[in-house]
């Protein structure tokens, strides 16, 4: 167990039960011509978190800790996209329409993939999700239960939409959630700030927030000098 300095108070992290959750770091949200752009957003401002998130991802890889990437997407026939989502807004390009990176928000299209800097590697789990929350209509909960995961470090985009929805879903399912402040971003800075404040208000009503450096420091203080040491700990049977 390590304690990460966090808001509203120290986050107790058992290293046998933690996973890194990376929400929707897709070209559809971070690059021109995708879904985020079609909704009228300045997508470039989401790029700022990529180097820090990459650092956290590499630390989890080094210590052989579980990593989950989510992808917001829909089937080719849009059977999993409710009309309420399909028809919302007045965007020029809707979900399923052909865009410069392929069909907007459709699974397998070039624009729907995770950005190259954070591309998943073998052993990491990809959760394809049709909603904003990563638990809705996915097998994420089953994966977490099977691996004895109780604590989620939550990152990705956008802070007040898919990230916050997922954190609230997780909180109601009994997970202890830490939102990584400099590994999440929004098209609206004021919405990001409000989200960071609201999740840890009221004594941590939804969870905790901390910068990535606090987690990296906590991992460094485990004294693990090799990935092997981390692997031994992770492989220790839980309970
Ligand atoms: N529009 C917006 O801010 N977000 C989304 O539509 N999806 C995610 O947050 N991933």
PDB file of C-alpha atoms and ligand atoms in Angstrom:
ATOM      1  CA  UNK A   1       0.000   0.000   0.000  1.00  0.00           C
ATOM      2  CA  UNK A   2       1.267   3.459  -0.871  1.00  0.00           C
ATOM      3  CA  UNK A   3      -0.304   6.823  -0.111  1.00  0.00           C
ATOM      4  CA  UNK A   4      -0.521   9.356  -2.938  1.00  0.00           C
ATOM      5  CA  UNK A   5      -0.822  13.016  -1.854  1.00  0.00           C
ATOM      6  CA  UNK A   6      -4.172  13.976  -3.351  1.00  0.00           C
ATOM      7  CA  UNK A   7      -7.290  16.091  -2.934  1.00  0.00           C
ATOM      8  CA  UNK A   8      -9.267  16.000  -0.700  1.00  0.00           C
ATOM      9  CA  UNK A   9      -6.831  13.797   1.301  1.00  0.00           C
ATOM     10  CA  UNK A  10      -4.247  11.046   0.765  1.00  0.00           C
ATOM     11  CA  UNK A  11      -5.275   8.301  -1.675  1.00  0.00           C
ATOM     12  CA  UNK A  12      -4.437   4.854  -0.293  1.00  0.00           C
ATOM     13  CA  UNK A  13      -3.337   2.696  -3.199  1.00  0.00           C
ATOM     14  CA  UNK A  14      -2.865  -1.072  -2.948  1.00  0.00           C
ATOM     15  CA  UNK A  15      -0.553  -1.949  -5.826  1.00  0.00           C
ATOM     16  CA  UNK A  16      -2.076  -5.389  -6.218  1.00  0.00           C
ATOM     17  CA  UNK A  17      -5.471  -3.896  -7.098  1.00  0.00           C
ATOM     18  CA  UNK A  18      -4.787  -0.909  -9.322  1.00  0.00           C
ATOM     19  CA  UNK A  19      -5.401  -0.313 -13.024  1.00  0.00           C
ATOM     20  CA  UNK A  20      -4.687   2.625 -15.310  1.00  0.00           C
ATOM     21  CA  UNK A  21      -7.765   3.603 -17.316  1.00  0.00           C
ATOM     22  CA  UNK A  22      -7.105   5.704 -20.425  1.00  0.00           C
ATOM     23  CA  UNK A  23     -10.327   7.115 -21.816  1.00  0.00           C
ATOM     24  CA  UNK A  24     -10.801   7.745 -25.543  1.00  0.00           C
ATOM     25  CA  UNK A  25      -7.388   9.147 -26.549  1.00  0.00           C
ATOM     26  CA  UNK A  26      -8.532   8.760 -30.133  1.00  0.00           C
ATOM     27  CA  UNK A  27      -7.855  10.665 -33.326  1.00  0.00           C
ATOM     28  CA  UNK A  28     -11.630  11.307 -33.423  1.00  0.00           C
ATOM     29  CA  UNK A  29     -11.221  13.607 -30.402  1.00  0.00           C
ATOM     30  CA  UNK A  30      -7.656  14.920 -30.777  1.00  0.00           C
ATOM     31  CA  UNK A  31      -7.221  15.536 -34.495  1.00  0.00           C
ATOM     32  CA  UNK A  32      -8.924  17.800 -37.052  1.00  0.00           C
ATOM     33  CA  UNK A  33     -11.556  16.010 -39.141  1.00  0.00           C
ATOM     34  CA  UNK A  34     -12.865  13.743 -36.397  1.00  0.00           C
ATOM     35  CA  UNK A  35     -15.927  13.680 -34.142  1.00  0.00           C
ATOM     36  CA  UNK A  36     -14.695  16.364 -31.722  1.00  0.00           C
ATOM     37  CA  UNK A  37     -13.936  18.706 -34.608  1.00  0.00           C
ATOM     38  CA  UNK A  38     -17.323  17.988 -36.203  1.00  0.00           C
ATOM     39  CA  UNK A  39     -18.967  19.082 -32.948  1.00  0.00           C
ATOM     40  CA  UNK A  40     -17.301  22.487 -33.366  1.00  0.00           C
ATOM     41  CA  UNK A  41     -14.446  22.117 -30.871  1.00  0.00           C
ATOM     42  CA  UNK A  42     -10.814  23.264 -30.946  1.00  0.00           C
ATOM     43  CA  UNK A  43      -9.282  19.784 -30.805  1.00  0.00           C
ATOM     44  CA  UNK A  44      -5.670  20.973 -30.563  1.00  0.00           C
ATOM     45  CA  UNK A  45      -5.915  21.877 -26.884  1.00  0.00           C
ATOM     46  CA  UNK A  46      -6.287  18.193 -25.924  1.00  0.00           C
ATOM     47  CA  UNK A  47      -2.729  17.484 -27.162  1.00  0.00           C
ATOM     48  CA  UNK A  48      -1.202  19.132 -24.082  1.00  0.00           C
ATOM     49  CA  UNK A  49      -1.678  16.067 -21.857  1.00  0.00           C
ATOM     50  CA  UNK A  50      -0.099  13.540 -24.238  1.00  0.00           C
ATOM     51  CA  UNK A  51       3.522  13.670 -22.937  1.00  0.00           C
ATOM     52  CA  UNK A  52       2.486  13.385 -19.268  1.00  0.00           C
ATOM     53  CA  UNK A  53       0.001  10.607 -19.966  1.00  0.00           C
ATOM     54  CA  UNK A  54       2.670   8.792 -21.967  1.00  0.00           C
ATOM     55  CA  UNK A  55       4.995   9.005 -18.931  1.00  0.00           C
ATOM     56  CA  UNK A  56       2.349   7.469 -16.669  1.00  0.00           C
ATOM     57  CA  UNK A  57       1.580   4.788 -19.257  1.00  0.00           C
ATOM     58  CA  UNK A  58       5.278   3.893 -19.527  1.00  0.00           C
ATOM     59  CA  UNK A  59       5.554   3.641 -15.734  1.00  0.00           C
ATOM     60  CA  UNK A  60       2.603   1.220 -15.633  1.00  0.00           C
ATOM     61  CA  UNK A  61       4.228  -0.769 -18.439  1.00  0.00           C
ATOM     62  CA  UNK A  62       7.549  -0.834 -16.617  1.00  0.00           C
ATOM     63  CA  UNK A  63       5.924  -2.134 -13.437  1.00  0.00           C
ATOM     64  CA  UNK A  64       3.684  -4.573 -15.368  1.00  0.00           C
ATOM     65  CA  UNK A  65       0.537  -3.029 -13.875  1.00  0.00           C
ATOM     66  CA  UNK A  66      -2.820  -3.472 -15.690  1.00  0.00           C
ATOM     67  CA  UNK A  67      -3.688  -0.950 -18.407  1.00  0.00           C
ATOM     68  CA  UNK A  68      -7.088  -0.428 -20.045  1.00  0.00           C
ATOM     69  CA  UNK A  69      -7.667   1.780 -23.088  1.00  0.00           C
ATOM     70  CA  UNK A  70     -11.205   2.732 -24.070  1.00  0.00           C
ATOM     71  CA  UNK A  71     -12.456   3.678 -27.521  1.00  0.00           C
ATOM     72  CA  UNK A  72     -15.776   5.435 -28.102  1.00  0.00           C
ATOM     73  CA  UNK A  73     -17.175   3.928 -31.285  1.00  0.00           C
ATOM     74  CA  UNK A  74     -20.179   2.462 -33.049  1.00  0.00           C
ATOM     75  CA  UNK A  75     -20.828  -0.500 -35.305  1.00  0.00           C
ATOM     76  CA  UNK A  76     -20.810   0.038 -39.076  1.00  0.00           C
ATOM     77  CA  UNK A  77     -24.616  -0.261 -39.233  1.00  0.00           C
ATOM     78  CA  UNK A  78     -25.052   2.116 -36.257  1.00  0.00           C
ATOM     79  CA  UNK A  79     -27.203  -0.520 -34.543  1.00  0.00           C
ATOM     80  CA  UNK A  80     -25.625   0.429 -31.210  1.00  0.00           C
ATOM     81  CA  UNK A  81     -26.117   4.182 -31.668  1.00  0.00           C
ATOM     82  CA  UNK A  82     -29.434   5.421 -30.316  1.00  0.00           C
ATOM     83  CA  UNK A  83     -31.221   8.092 -32.385  1.00  0.00           C
ATOM     84  CA  UNK A  84     -30.861  10.451 -29.439  1.00  0.00           C
ATOM     85  CA  UNK A  85     -27.071  10.332 -29.863  1.00  0.00           C
ATOM     86  CA  UNK A  86     -27.070  10.180 -33.673  1.00  0.00           C
ATOM     87  CA  UNK A  87     -29.369  13.152 -34.179  1.00  0.00           C
ATOM     88  CA  UNK A  88     -28.178  15.397 -31.338  1.00  0.00           C
ATOM     89  CA  UNK A  89     -26.828  18.783 -32.397  1.00  0.00           C
ATOM     90  CA  UNK A  90     -26.544  20.500 -35.743  1.00  0.00           C
ATOM     91  CA  UNK A  91     -23.112  19.281 -36.800  1.00  0.00           C
ATOM     92  CA  UNK A  92     -22.233  19.255 -40.499  1.00  0.00           C
ATOM     93  CA  UNK A  93     -20.787  15.746 -40.070  1.00  0.00           C
ATOM     94  CA  UNK A  94     -22.755  13.218 -38.025  1.00  0.00           C
ATOM     95  CA  UNK A  95     -21.721   9.862 -36.563  1.00  0.00           C
ATOM     96  CA  UNK A  96     -21.275   7.440 -39.473  1.00  0.00           C
ATOM     97  CA  UNK A  97     -20.771  10.138 -42.120  1.00  0.00           C
ATOM     98  CA  UNK A  98     -17.614   9.929 -44.243  1.00  0.00           C
ATOM     99  CA  UNK A  99     -14.939  12.393 -43.102  1.00  0.00           C
ATOM    100  CA  UNK A 100     -11.271  12.986 -43.880  1.00  0.00           C
ATOM    101  CA  UNK A 101     -10.231  10.163 -41.493  1.00  0.00           C
ATOM    102  CA  UNK A 102     -12.958   7.728 -42.513  1.00  0.00           C
ATOM    103  CA  UNK A 103     -16.481   7.417 -41.134  1.00  0.00           C
ATOM    104  CA  UNK A 104     -16.986   9.521 -38.008  1.00  0.00           C
ATOM    105  CA  UNK A 105     -16.801   7.525 -34.730  1.00  0.00           C
ATOM    106  CA  UNK A 106     -17.097   4.138 -36.450  1.00  0.00           C
ATOM    107  CA  UNK A 107     -15.107   1.197 -35.103  1.00  0.00           C
ATOM    108  CA  UNK A 108     -12.053   0.336 -37.208  1.00  0.00           C
ATOM    109  CA  UNK A 109     -11.974   3.580 -39.196  1.00  0.00           C
ATOM    110  CA  UNK A 110      -8.576   5.375 -39.246  1.00  0.00           C
ATOM    111  CA  UNK A 111      -9.921   8.312 -37.260  1.00  0.00           C
ATOM    112  CA  UNK A 112     -11.403   6.088 -34.588  1.00  0.00           C
ATOM    113  CA  UNK A 113      -8.058   4.640 -33.481  1.00  0.00           C
ATOM    114  CA  UNK A 114      -5.974   5.667 -30.506  1.00  0.00           C
ATOM    115  CA  UNK A 115      -3.305   8.295 -31.301  1.00  0.00           C
ATOM    116  CA  UNK A 116       0.032   6.724 -32.219  1.00  0.00           C
ATOM    117  CA  UNK A 117       1.885   8.098 -29.158  1.00  0.00           C
ATOM    118  CA  UNK A 118      -0.377   6.121 -26.804  1.00  0.00           C
ATOM    119  CA  UNK A 119      -1.120   3.091 -28.993  1.00  0.00           C
ATOM    120  CA  UNK A 120      -1.876  -0.028 -26.919  1.00  0.00           C
ATOM    121  CA  UNK A 121       0.691  -2.828 -26.865  1.00  0.00           C
ATOM    122  CA  UNK A 122       0.293  -6.565 -26.331  1.00  0.00           C
ATOM    123  CA  UNK A 123      -1.178  -7.369 -22.928  1.00  0.00           C
ATOM    124  CA  UNK A 124      -3.192  -4.161 -22.632  1.00  0.00           C
ATOM    125  CA  UNK A 125      -6.980  -4.344 -22.789  1.00  0.00           C
ATOM    126  CA  UNK A 126      -9.073  -2.301 -25.220  1.00  0.00           C
ATOM    127  CA  UNK A 127     -12.679  -1.592 -24.237  1.00  0.00           C
ATOM    128  CA  UNK A 128     -14.926  -0.554 -27.136  1.00  0.00           C
ATOM    129  CA  UNK A 129     -17.723   1.558 -25.736  1.00  0.00           C
ATOM    130  CA  UNK A 130     -20.856   2.948 -27.408  1.00  0.00           C
ATOM    131  CA  UNK A 131     -21.645   5.404 -24.623  1.00  0.00           C
ATOM    132  CA  UNK A 132     -19.872   8.090 -22.684  1.00  0.00           C
ATOM    133  CA  UNK A 133     -19.321   5.879 -19.630  1.00  0.00           C
ATOM    134  CA  UNK A 134     -16.867   2.974 -19.998  1.00  0.00           C
ATOM    135  CA  UNK A 135     -19.137   0.600 -18.033  1.00  0.00           C
ATOM    136  CA  UNK A 136     -22.238   1.078 -20.198  1.00  0.00           C
ATOM    137  CA  UNK A 137     -22.727  -1.897 -22.553  1.00  0.00           C
ATOM    138  CA  UNK A 138     -19.122  -3.126 -22.147  1.00  0.00           C
ATOM    139  CA  UNK A 139     -17.364  -5.951 -20.306  1.00  0.00           C
ATOM    140  CA  UNK A 140     -15.086  -3.603 -18.343  1.00  0.00           C
ATOM    141  CA  UNK A 141     -16.586  -4.601 -14.966  1.00  0.00           C
ATOM    142  CA  UNK A 142     -15.987  -8.301 -15.710  1.00  0.00           C
ATOM    143  CA  UNK A 143     -12.351  -7.660 -16.647  1.00  0.00           C
ATOM    144  CA  UNK A 144     -11.788  -5.669 -13.440  1.00  0.00           C
ATOM    145  CA  UNK A 145     -13.460  -8.294 -11.228  1.00  0.00           C
ATOM    146  CA  UNK A 146     -11.496 -11.139 -12.797  1.00  0.00           C
ATOM    147  CA  UNK A 147      -8.231  -9.347 -12.050  1.00  0.00           C
ATOM    148  CA  UNK A 148      -9.120  -8.257  -8.515  1.00  0.00           C
ATOM    149  CA  UNK A 149      -8.912  -4.580  -9.401  1.00  0.00           C
ATOM    150  CA  UNK A 150     -10.402  -2.198  -6.844  1.00  0.00           C
ATOM    151  CA  UNK A 151      -8.588   1.082  -7.550  1.00  0.00           C
ATOM    152  CA  UNK A 152      -8.747   3.002 -10.829  1.00  0.00           C
ATOM    153  CA  UNK A 153      -6.372   5.747 -11.953  1.00  0.00           C
ATOM    154  CA  UNK A 154      -8.481   7.598 -14.498  1.00  0.00           C
ATOM    155  CA  UNK A 155      -7.086   9.627 -17.410  1.00  0.00           C
ATOM    156  CA  UNK A 156      -8.081  10.739 -20.910  1.00  0.00           C
ATOM    157  CA  UNK A 157     -10.628  12.935 -22.648  1.00  0.00           C
ATOM    158  CA  UNK A 158     -12.824  14.767 -22.277  1.00  0.00           C
ATOM    159  CA  UNK A 159     -12.811  15.552 -18.581  1.00  0.00           C
ATOM    160  CA  UNK A 160     -16.455  16.493 -18.097  1.00  0.00           C
ATOM    161  CA  UNK A 161     -17.918  14.054 -20.638  1.00  0.00           C
ATOM    162  CA  UNK A 162     -16.501  10.515 -20.936  1.00  0.00           C
ATOM    163  CA  UNK A 163     -13.980  10.820 -18.111  1.00  0.00           C
ATOM    164  CA  UNK A 164     -16.392  12.155 -15.524  1.00  0.00           C
ATOM    165  CA  UNK A 165     -19.188   9.799 -16.609  1.00  0.00           C
ATOM    166  CA  UNK A 166     -16.837   6.821 -16.259  1.00  0.00           C
ATOM    167  CA  UNK A 167     -15.599   7.989 -12.860  1.00  0.00           C
ATOM    168  CA  UNK A 168     -19.158   8.329 -11.590  1.00  0.00           C
ATOM    169  CA  UNK A 169     -20.111   4.906 -12.960  1.00  0.00           C
ATOM    170  CA  UNK A 170     -17.036   3.407 -11.280  1.00  0.00           C
ATOM    171  CA  UNK A 171     -17.732   5.176  -7.997  1.00  0.00           C
ATOM    172  CA  UNK A 172     -21.244   3.736  -7.852  1.00  0.00           C
ATOM    173  CA  UNK A 173     -19.795   0.271  -8.508  1.00  0.00           C
ATOM    174  CA  UNK A 174     -17.510   0.541  -5.496  1.00  0.00           C
ATOM    175  CA  UNK A 175     -14.211   1.465  -7.124  1.00  0.00           C
ATOM    176  CA  UNK A 176     -11.828   3.918  -5.447  1.00  0.00           C
ATOM    177  CA  UNK A 177     -11.025   6.403  -8.221  1.00  0.00           C
ATOM    178  CA  UNK A 178      -8.145   8.843  -8.599  1.00  0.00           C
ATOM    179  CA  UNK A 179      -8.497  11.325 -11.463  1.00  0.00           C
ATOM    180  CA  UNK A 180      -5.076  12.382 -12.763  1.00  0.00           C
ATOM    181  CA  UNK A 181      -5.265  16.161 -13.098  1.00  0.00           C
ATOM    182  CA  UNK A 182      -2.651  16.676 -15.838  1.00  0.00           C
ATOM    183  CA  UNK A 183      -3.620  13.530 -17.760  1.00  0.00           C
ATOM    184  CA  UNK A 184      -7.147  14.671 -18.550  1.00  0.00           C
ATOM    185  CA  UNK A 185      -8.298  17.562 -20.718  1.00  0.00           C
ATOM    186  CA  UNK A 186     -11.422  19.230 -22.025  1.00  0.00           C
ATOM    187  CA  UNK A 187     -12.309  21.458 -24.970  1.00  0.00           C
ATOM    188  CA  UNK A 188     -13.495  23.858 -22.235  1.00  0.00           C
ATOM    189  CA  UNK A 189     -10.860  24.726 -19.574  1.00  0.00           C
ATOM    190  CA  UNK A 190     -13.523  25.942 -17.176  1.00  0.00           C
ATOM    191  CA  UNK A 191     -15.376  22.610 -17.401  1.00  0.00           C
ATOM    192  CA  UNK A 192     -12.158  20.715 -16.658  1.00  0.00           C
ATOM    193  CA  UNK A 193     -11.512  22.876 -13.604  1.00  0.00           C
ATOM    194  CA  UNK A 194     -15.102  22.517 -12.381  1.00  0.00           C
ATOM    195  CA  UNK A 195     -14.935  18.737 -12.803  1.00  0.00           C
ATOM    196  CA  UNK A 196     -11.671  18.464 -10.856  1.00  0.00           C
ATOM    197  CA  UNK A 197     -13.235  20.460  -8.048  1.00  0.00           C
ATOM    198  CA  UNK A 198     -16.622  18.728  -7.981  1.00  0.00           C
ATOM    199  CA  UNK A 199     -15.403  15.126  -7.919  1.00  0.00           C
ATOM    200  CA  UNK A 200     -13.310  15.631  -4.790  1.00  0.00           C
ATOM    201  CA  UNK A 201     -15.668  18.065  -3.019  1.00  0.00           C
ATOM    202  CA  UNK A 202     -17.719  16.906  -0.043  1.00  0.00           C
ATOM    203  CA  UNK A 203     -14.887  14.721   1.261  1.00  0.00           C
ATOM    204  CA  UNK A 204     -14.354  13.009  -2.095  1.00  0.00           C
ATOM    205  CA  UNK A 205     -17.956  12.451  -3.133  1.00  0.00           C
ATOM    206  CA  UNK A 206     -16.807  10.829  -6.397  1.00  0.00           C
ATOM    207  CA  UNK A 207     -13.122  10.277  -5.608  1.00  0.00           C
ATOM    208  CA  UNK A 208      -9.714  11.932  -5.505  1.00  0.00           C
ATOM    209  CA  UNK A 209      -7.548  14.076  -7.814  1.00  0.00           C
ATOM    210  CA  UNK A 210      -3.743  14.322  -8.008  1.00  0.00           C
ATOM    211  CA  UNK A 211      -1.085  15.208 -10.592  1.00  0.00           C
ATOM    212  CA  UNK A 212       0.772  12.425 -12.407  1.00  0.00           C
ATOM    213  CA  UNK A 213       3.994  13.346 -10.600  1.00  0.00           C
ATOM    214  CA  UNK A 214       2.420  12.329  -7.281  1.00  0.00           C
ATOM    215  CA  UNK A 215       1.666   8.855  -8.672  1.00  0.00           C
ATOM    216  CA  UNK A 216       5.106   8.511 -10.295  1.00  0.00           C
ATOM    217  CA  UNK A 217       6.727   9.559  -7.014  1.00  0.00           C
ATOM    218  CA  UNK A 218       4.597   7.042  -5.104  1.00  0.00           C
ATOM    219  CA  UNK A 219       5.601   4.263  -7.488  1.00  0.00           C
ATOM    220  CA  UNK A 220       9.266   5.278  -7.198  1.00  0.00           C
ATOM    221  CA  UNK A 221       9.028   5.080  -3.403  1.00  0.00           C
ATOM    222  CA  UNK A 222       7.971   1.435  -3.542  1.00  0.00           C
ATOM    223  CA  UNK A 223      11.677   0.738  -3.846  1.00  0.00           C
ATOM    224  CA  UNK A 224      11.091  -1.432  -6.868  1.00  0.00           C
ATOM    225  CA  UNK A 225      14.353  -1.259  -8.744  1.00  0.00           C
ATOM    226  CA  UNK A 226      13.369  -3.688 -11.449  1.00  0.00           C
ATOM    227  CA  UNK A 227      10.168  -4.571 -13.235  1.00  0.00           C
ATOM    228  CA  UNK A 228      10.741  -8.120 -11.929  1.00  0.00           C
ATOM    229  CA  UNK A 229      10.163  -6.949  -8.348  1.00  0.00           C
ATOM    230  CA  UNK A 230       6.902  -5.349  -9.415  1.00  0.00           C
ATOM    231  CA  UNK A 231       5.902  -8.461 -11.299  1.00  0.00           C
ATOM    232  CA  UNK A 232       6.426 -10.620  -8.213  1.00  0.00           C
ATOM    233  CA  UNK A 233       4.176  -8.335  -6.187  1.00  0.00           C
ATOM    234  CA  UNK A 234       1.471  -8.180  -8.846  1.00  0.00           C
ATOM    235  CA  UNK A 235       1.516 -11.975  -9.116  1.00  0.00           C
ATOM    236  CA  UNK A 236       1.020 -12.416  -5.381  1.00  0.00           C
ATOM    237  CA  UNK A 237      -2.468 -13.939  -4.990  1.00  0.00           C
ATOM    238  CA  UNK A 238      -5.005 -11.413  -3.757  1.00  0.00           C
ATOM    239  CA  UNK A 239      -6.990 -12.125  -0.571  1.00  0.00           C
TER     240      UNK A 239
HETATM  241  N1  LIG B   1     -17.763  15.800 -26.935  1.00  0.00           N
HETATM  242  C1  LIG B   1     -17.016  15.503 -25.902  1.00  0.00           C
HETATM  243  O1  LIG B   1     -16.553  16.377 -25.159  1.00  0.00           O
HETATM  244  N2  LIG B   1     -16.723  14.218 -25.639  1.00  0.00           N
HETATM  245  C2  LIG B   1     -17.224  13.094 -26.245  1.00  0.00           C
HETATM  246  O2  LIG B   1     -18.110  13.153 -27.092  1.00  0.00           O
HETATM  247  N3  LIG B   1     -16.669  11.894 -25.890  1.00  0.00           N
HETATM  248  C3  LIG B   1     -15.665  11.765 -24.923  1.00  0.00           C
HETATM  249  O3  LIG B   1     -15.550  12.560 -23.999  1.00  0.00           O
HETATM  250  N4  LIG B   1     -14.799  10.751 -25.074  1.00  0.00           N
END
